[in-house]
Amino acid sequence: MVYDGILLSLVIGFFRGGSLKGLAHMKLRGGWLFPLLLVVQFVIFALQDKVAIIAKLSNTLFLLVYVIGLLFLWLNRNQPGFIVIFAGVLLNFIVMAVNGGRMPVSVEAAQFLGREYIDALQAGVYGKHQAITQETLLPFLGDIIPLSPPYPRQQVISIGDVVMNVGAFLFIQHLMLSAPSKKTSTAPASK
């Protein structure tokens, strides 16, 4: 979902006359952390069904990724949109933390994703997700919002995901629209 928000923000930024040059001027404290955290999540996701120790520690590792991500966002809270992103990530972190390190997902909202996904979800073997049950705490913060056609991708998202995307949108719009203009003055120099 975050990637969808980034793509949408880029498209709107172009329509508003923005430029990617602003992205080149992005200055973030600990900027190397974000791509590292993405890689760590992909590695956990890819290996948790293959390596026993990663499977055993995956819930804790996902929470650790969120804690470091929250620290990164807080360090950059002066950037436009970052407090909003922080709030969205915090909402997702809270619901995962109180549910043992997994994001609860509404089985009803995820029905259109197919039987295989639902089976994996209920078995608790799908990435960092698990099905919402009677025991789930704060289920309203879980993935409960279905996205289906005419939306181009089918998925289920959380309130935290929506908030995060609003923040990412604000940040990208700021970067794209604050890029130095390529127009140069053609006025003759004063004498």
PDB file of C-alpha atoms in Angstrom:
ATOM      1  CA  MET A   1       0.000   0.000   0.000  1.00  0.00           C
ATOM      2  CA  VAL A   2       2.813   2.410   0.817  1.00  0.00           C
ATOM      3  CA  TYR A   3       4.245   1.907  -2.663  1.00  0.00           C
ATOM      4  CA  ASP A   4       0.853   2.723  -4.195  1.00  0.00           C
ATOM      5  CA  GLY A   5       0.728   5.969  -2.229  1.00  0.00           C
ATOM      6  CA  ILE A   6       4.233   6.912  -3.340  1.00  0.00           C
ATOM      7  CA  LEU A   7       3.387   6.216  -6.990  1.00  0.00           C
ATOM      8  CA  LEU A   8       0.152   8.211  -6.785  1.00  0.00           C
ATOM      9  CA  SER A   9       1.967  11.087  -5.130  1.00  0.00           C
ATOM     10  CA  LEU A  10       4.607  11.118  -7.875  1.00  0.00           C
ATOM     11  CA  VAL A  11       1.938  11.217 -10.588  1.00  0.00           C
ATOM     12  CA  ILE A  12       0.057  14.049  -8.880  1.00  0.00           C
ATOM     13  CA  GLY A  13       3.345  15.854  -8.280  1.00  0.00           C
ATOM     14  CA  PHE A  14       4.046  15.792 -12.023  1.00  0.00           C
ATOM     15  CA  PHE A  15       0.540  17.048 -12.811  1.00  0.00           C
ATOM     16  CA  ARG A  16       1.123  19.914 -10.389  1.00  0.00           C
ATOM     17  CA  GLY A  17       4.294  20.873 -12.234  1.00  0.00           C
ATOM     18  CA  GLY A  18       6.671  19.244  -9.789  1.00  0.00           C
ATOM     19  CA  SER A  19       9.979  17.620 -10.564  1.00  0.00           C
ATOM     20  CA  LEU A  20      12.000  14.641  -9.392  1.00  0.00           C
ATOM     21  CA  LYS A  21      14.896  17.040  -8.812  1.00  0.00           C
ATOM     22  CA  GLY A  22      13.468  17.725  -5.378  1.00  0.00           C
ATOM     23  CA  LEU A  23      13.981  14.071  -4.445  1.00  0.00           C
ATOM     24  CA  ALA A  24      17.697  14.501  -5.123  1.00  0.00           C
ATOM     25  CA  HIS A  25      17.811  17.290  -2.540  1.00  0.00           C
ATOM     26  CA  MET A  26      16.178  15.154   0.155  1.00  0.00           C
ATOM     27  CA  LYS A  27      18.174  15.320   3.368  1.00  0.00           C
ATOM     28  CA  LEU A  28      17.190  12.760   5.984  1.00  0.00           C
ATOM     29  CA  ARG A  29      18.946  11.883   9.201  1.00  0.00           C
ATOM     30  CA  GLY A  30      19.802   8.183   9.110  1.00  0.00           C
ATOM     31  CA  GLY A  31      18.495   7.955   5.541  1.00  0.00           C
ATOM     32  CA  TRP A  32      20.316   4.654   5.066  1.00  0.00           C
ATOM     33  CA  LEU A  33      18.010   3.032   7.658  1.00  0.00           C
ATOM     34  CA  PHE A  34      14.882   2.998   5.466  1.00  0.00           C
ATOM     35  CA  PRO A  35      16.258   0.847   2.619  1.00  0.00           C
ATOM     36  CA  LEU A  36      18.019  -1.383   5.171  1.00  0.00           C
ATOM     37  CA  LEU A  37      14.745  -1.985   7.022  1.00  0.00           C
ATOM     38  CA  LEU A  38      13.000  -2.846   3.749  1.00  0.00           C
ATOM     39  CA  VAL A  39      15.698  -5.408   2.932  1.00  0.00           C
ATOM     40  CA  VAL A  40      15.493  -6.912   6.432  1.00  0.00           C
ATOM     41  CA  GLN A  41      11.707  -7.292   6.100  1.00  0.00           C
ATOM     42  CA  PHE A  42      12.045  -8.971   2.700  1.00  0.00           C
ATOM     43  CA  VAL A  43      14.690 -11.351   4.087  1.00  0.00           C
ATOM     44  CA  ILE A  44      12.505 -12.289   7.057  1.00  0.00           C
ATOM     45  CA  PHE A  45       9.517 -12.788   4.762  1.00  0.00           C
ATOM     46  CA  ALA A  46      11.502 -14.943   2.335  1.00  0.00           C
ATOM     47  CA  LEU A  47      13.239 -17.111   4.928  1.00  0.00           C
ATOM     48  CA  GLN A  48      10.720 -17.519   7.731  1.00  0.00           C
ATOM     49  CA  ASP A  49       9.282 -20.652   6.135  1.00  0.00           C
ATOM     50  CA  LYS A  50      12.739 -22.069   5.411  1.00  0.00           C
ATOM     51  CA  VAL A  51      14.925 -21.258   8.411  1.00  0.00           C
ATOM     52  CA  ALA A  52      13.669 -22.390  11.813  1.00  0.00           C
ATOM     53  CA  ILE A  53      15.398 -19.713  13.872  1.00  0.00           C
ATOM     54  CA  ILE A  54      13.994 -16.934  11.672  1.00  0.00           C
ATOM     55  CA  ALA A  55      10.525 -18.479  11.909  1.00  0.00           C
ATOM     56  CA  LYS A  56      10.855 -18.565  15.691  1.00  0.00           C
ATOM     57  CA  LEU A  57      12.058 -14.969  15.928  1.00  0.00           C
ATOM     58  CA  SER A  58      10.087 -13.431  13.048  1.00  0.00           C
ATOM     59  CA  ASN A  59       7.444 -11.742  15.224  1.00  0.00           C
ATOM     60  CA  THR A  60      10.123 -10.121  17.384  1.00  0.00           C
ATOM     61  CA  LEU A  61      12.161  -9.168  14.319  1.00  0.00           C
ATOM     62  CA  PHE A  62       9.152  -7.496  12.678  1.00  0.00           C
ATOM     63  CA  LEU A  63       8.541  -5.480  15.849  1.00  0.00           C
ATOM     64  CA  LEU A  64      12.220  -4.511  16.021  1.00  0.00           C
ATOM     65  CA  VAL A  65      12.012  -3.272  12.422  1.00  0.00           C
ATOM     66  CA  TYR A  66       9.045  -1.100  13.434  1.00  0.00           C
ATOM     67  CA  VAL A  67      10.846   0.293  16.488  1.00  0.00           C
ATOM     68  CA  ILE A  68      13.879   1.270  14.405  1.00  0.00           C
ATOM     69  CA  GLY A  69      11.570   2.680  11.727  1.00  0.00           C
ATOM     70  CA  LEU A  70       9.765   4.793  14.317  1.00  0.00           C
ATOM     71  CA  LEU A  71      13.110   6.080  15.598  1.00  0.00           C
ATOM     72  CA  PHE A  72      14.093   7.027  12.041  1.00  0.00           C
ATOM     73  CA  LEU A  73      10.795   8.875  11.518  1.00  0.00           C
ATOM     74  CA  TRP A  74      11.121  10.691  14.843  1.00  0.00           C
ATOM     75  CA  LEU A  75      14.665  11.804  13.989  1.00  0.00           C
ATOM     76  CA  ASN A  76      13.231  13.381  10.836  1.00  0.00           C
ATOM     77  CA  ARG A  77      10.009  14.741  12.333  1.00  0.00           C
ATOM     78  CA  ASN A  78      10.856  18.245  11.073  1.00  0.00           C
ATOM     79  CA  GLN A  79      10.301  17.037   7.479  1.00  0.00           C
ATOM     80  CA  PRO A  80       6.845  17.810   6.019  1.00  0.00           C
ATOM     81  CA  GLY A  81       4.522  14.826   6.474  1.00  0.00           C
ATOM     82  CA  PHE A  82       6.846  12.813   8.723  1.00  0.00           C
ATOM     83  CA  ILE A  83       4.782  13.283  11.881  1.00  0.00           C
ATOM     84  CA  VAL A  84       1.774  11.926   9.949  1.00  0.00           C
ATOM     85  CA  ILE A  85       3.836   8.964   8.696  1.00  0.00           C
ATOM     86  CA  PHE A  86       5.043   8.419  12.269  1.00  0.00           C
ATOM     87  CA  ALA A  87       1.437   8.343  13.512  1.00  0.00           C
ATOM     88  CA  GLY A  88       0.456   5.752  10.883  1.00  0.00           C
ATOM     89  CA  VAL A  89       3.437   3.514  11.601  1.00  0.00           C
ATOM     90  CA  LEU A  90       2.782   3.862  15.346  1.00  0.00           C
ATOM     91  CA  LEU A  91      -0.832   2.699  14.880  1.00  0.00           C
ATOM     92  CA  ASN A  92       0.374  -0.372  12.968  1.00  0.00           C
ATOM     93  CA  PHE A  93       3.093  -1.012  15.547  1.00  0.00           C
ATOM     94  CA  ILE A  94       0.631  -0.821  18.447  1.00  0.00           C
ATOM     95  CA  VAL A  95      -1.786  -3.345  16.952  1.00  0.00           C
ATOM     96  CA  MET A  96       1.068  -5.695  16.044  1.00  0.00           C
ATOM     97  CA  ALA A  97       2.735  -5.363  19.449  1.00  0.00           C
ATOM     98  CA  VAL A  98      -0.432  -6.173  21.408  1.00  0.00           C
ATOM     99  CA  ASN A  99      -1.061  -9.164  19.148  1.00  0.00           C
ATOM    100  CA  GLY A 100       2.314 -10.863  19.476  1.00  0.00           C
ATOM    101  CA  GLY A 101       4.132  -9.209  16.578  1.00  0.00           C
ATOM    102  CA  ARG A 102       1.688  -9.959  13.736  1.00  0.00           C
ATOM    103  CA  MET A 103      -0.688  -7.640  11.889  1.00  0.00           C
ATOM    104  CA  PRO A 104      -4.255  -8.876  12.343  1.00  0.00           C
ATOM    105  CA  VAL A 105      -6.229  -9.164   9.094  1.00  0.00           C
ATOM    106  CA  SER A 106      -9.996  -9.390   8.697  1.00  0.00           C
ATOM    107  CA  VAL A 107     -10.787 -12.676   6.961  1.00  0.00           C
ATOM    108  CA  GLU A 108     -14.081 -11.203   5.742  1.00  0.00           C
ATOM    109  CA  ALA A 109     -12.318  -8.193   4.199  1.00  0.00           C
ATOM    110  CA  ALA A 110      -9.696 -10.462   2.597  1.00  0.00           C
ATOM    111  CA  GLN A 111     -12.100 -12.955   0.989  1.00  0.00           C
ATOM    112  CA  PHE A 112     -11.491 -11.622  -2.516  1.00  0.00           C
ATOM    113  CA  LEU A 113      -7.767 -12.409  -2.197  1.00  0.00           C
ATOM    114  CA  GLY A 114      -8.451 -16.109  -2.667  1.00  0.00           C
ATOM    115  CA  ARG A 115      -8.734 -19.343  -0.687  1.00  0.00           C
ATOM    116  CA  GLU A 116      -4.964 -19.932  -0.657  1.00  0.00           C
ATOM    117  CA  TYR A 117      -4.323 -16.576   1.019  1.00  0.00           C
ATOM    118  CA  ILE A 118      -7.094 -17.128   3.567  1.00  0.00           C
ATOM    119  CA  ASP A 119      -5.745 -20.597   4.412  1.00  0.00           C
ATOM    120  CA  ALA A 120      -2.211 -19.234   4.889  1.00  0.00           C
ATOM    121  CA  LEU A 121      -3.573 -16.339   6.926  1.00  0.00           C
ATOM    122  CA  GLN A 122      -5.528 -18.615   9.246  1.00  0.00           C
ATOM    123  CA  ALA A 123      -2.528 -20.927   9.578  1.00  0.00           C
ATOM    124  CA  GLY A 124      -0.456 -17.905  10.611  1.00  0.00           C
ATOM    125  CA  VAL A 125       2.170 -18.505   7.948  1.00  0.00           C
ATOM    126  CA  TYR A 126       1.644 -15.465   5.735  1.00  0.00           C
ATOM    127  CA  GLY A 127       4.435 -12.953   6.214  1.00  0.00           C
ATOM    128  CA  LYS A 128       3.779 -10.757   9.210  1.00  0.00           C
ATOM    129  CA  HIS A 129       0.006 -11.219   9.125  1.00  0.00           C
ATOM    130  CA  GLN A 130      -2.506 -13.334  11.014  1.00  0.00           C
ATOM    131  CA  ALA A 131      -6.286 -13.657  10.924  1.00  0.00           C
ATOM    132  CA  ILE A 132      -8.412 -11.590  13.291  1.00  0.00           C
ATOM    133  CA  THR A 133     -10.040 -13.848  15.880  1.00  0.00           C
ATOM    134  CA  GLN A 134     -12.075 -13.402  19.064  1.00  0.00           C
ATOM    135  CA  GLU A 135      -8.804 -13.021  20.970  1.00  0.00           C
ATOM    136  CA  THR A 136      -7.404 -10.260  18.762  1.00  0.00           C
ATOM    137  CA  LEU A 137      -6.787  -7.002  20.596  1.00  0.00           C
ATOM    138  CA  LEU A 138      -7.630  -3.667  18.925  1.00  0.00           C
ATOM    139  CA  PRO A 139      -8.895  -5.386  15.750  1.00  0.00           C
ATOM    140  CA  PHE A 140     -10.102  -2.065  14.330  1.00  0.00           C
ATOM    141  CA  LEU A 141      -6.421  -1.115  13.867  1.00  0.00           C
ATOM    142  CA  GLY A 142      -5.734  -4.270  11.849  1.00  0.00           C
ATOM    143  CA  ASP A 143      -6.027  -4.727   8.094  1.00  0.00           C
ATOM    144  CA  ILE A 144      -9.782  -4.304   7.761  1.00  0.00           C
ATOM    145  CA  ILE A 145     -10.219  -1.997   4.740  1.00  0.00           C
ATOM    146  CA  PRO A 146     -10.594  -3.935   1.469  1.00  0.00           C
ATOM    147  CA  LEU A 147      -9.324  -2.401  -1.747  1.00  0.00           C
ATOM    148  CA  SER A 148     -10.684  -3.974  -4.912  1.00  0.00           C
ATOM    149  CA  PRO A 149     -11.608  -2.853  -8.436  1.00  0.00           C
ATOM    150  CA  PRO A 150     -11.769  -0.169  -9.648  1.00  0.00           C
ATOM    151  CA  TYR A 151      -8.667   0.173  -7.437  1.00  0.00           C
ATOM    152  CA  PRO A 152      -5.869  -1.347  -9.565  1.00  0.00           C
ATOM    153  CA  ARG A 153      -4.583  -3.769  -6.897  1.00  0.00           C
ATOM    154  CA  GLN A 154      -6.550  -6.011  -4.575  1.00  0.00           C
ATOM    155  CA  GLN A 155      -5.423  -5.787  -0.976  1.00  0.00           C
ATOM    156  CA  VAL A 156      -6.564  -5.182   2.573  1.00  0.00           C
ATOM    157  CA  ILE A 157      -5.131  -2.229   4.475  1.00  0.00           C
ATOM    158  CA  SER A 158      -5.275  -0.707   7.936  1.00  0.00           C
ATOM    159  CA  ILE A 159      -6.133   2.737   9.246  1.00  0.00           C
ATOM    160  CA  GLY A 160      -2.407   3.118   9.954  1.00  0.00           C
ATOM    161  CA  ASP A 161      -1.638   2.401   6.294  1.00  0.00           C
ATOM    162  CA  VAL A 162      -4.034   5.160   5.218  1.00  0.00           C
ATOM    163  CA  VAL A 163      -2.468   7.642   7.659  1.00  0.00           C
ATOM    164  CA  MET A 164       1.049   6.667   6.514  1.00  0.00           C
ATOM    165  CA  ASN A 165       0.121   7.270   2.898  1.00  0.00           C
ATOM    166  CA  VAL A 166      -1.251  10.713   3.671  1.00  0.00           C
ATOM    167  CA  GLY A 167       2.092  11.573   5.282  1.00  0.00           C
ATOM    168  CA  ALA A 168       4.101  10.122   2.390  1.00  0.00           C
ATOM    169  CA  PHE A 169       1.921  12.088  -0.031  1.00  0.00           C
ATOM    170  CA  LEU A 170       2.601  15.342   1.824  1.00  0.00           C
ATOM    171  CA  PHE A 171       6.339  14.654   1.938  1.00  0.00           C
ATOM    172  CA  ILE A 172       6.659  13.791  -1.750  1.00  0.00           C
ATOM    173  CA  GLN A 173       4.527  16.750  -2.812  1.00  0.00           C
ATOM    174  CA  HIS A 174       6.784  19.022  -0.769  1.00  0.00           C
ATOM    175  CA  LEU A 175       9.920  17.571  -2.377  1.00  0.00           C
ATOM    176  CA  MET A 176       8.612  17.673  -5.935  1.00  0.00           C
ATOM    177  CA  LEU A 177       7.150  21.153  -5.737  1.00  0.00           C
ATOM    178  CA  SER A 178      10.092  22.711  -3.935  1.00  0.00           C
ATOM    179  CA  ALA A 179      12.618  21.614  -6.560  1.00  0.00           C
ATOM    180  CA  PRO A 180      14.604  24.441  -8.093  1.00  0.00           C
ATOM    181  CA  SER A 181      12.954  25.644 -11.292  1.00  0.00           C
ATOM    182  CA  LYS A 182      14.830  24.964 -14.530  1.00  0.00           C
ATOM    183  CA  LYS A 183      13.612  28.302 -15.855  1.00  0.00           C
ATOM    184  CA  THR A 184      16.375  30.853 -15.832  1.00  0.00           C
ATOM    185  CA  SER A 185      16.032  34.562 -16.101  1.00  0.00           C
ATOM    186  CA  THR A 186      16.409  35.928 -19.614  1.00  0.00           C
ATOM    187  CA  ALA A 187      16.389  39.517 -18.474  1.00  0.00           C
ATOM    188  CA  PRO A 188      19.534  41.419 -19.369  1.00  0.00           C
ATOM    189  CA  ALA A 189      21.910  42.178 -16.576  1.00  0.00           C
ATOM    190  CA  SER A 190      21.500  45.645 -15.123  1.00  0.00           C
ATOM    191  CA  LYS A 191      24.126  48.211 -15.995  1.00  0.00           C
TER     192      LYS A 191
END
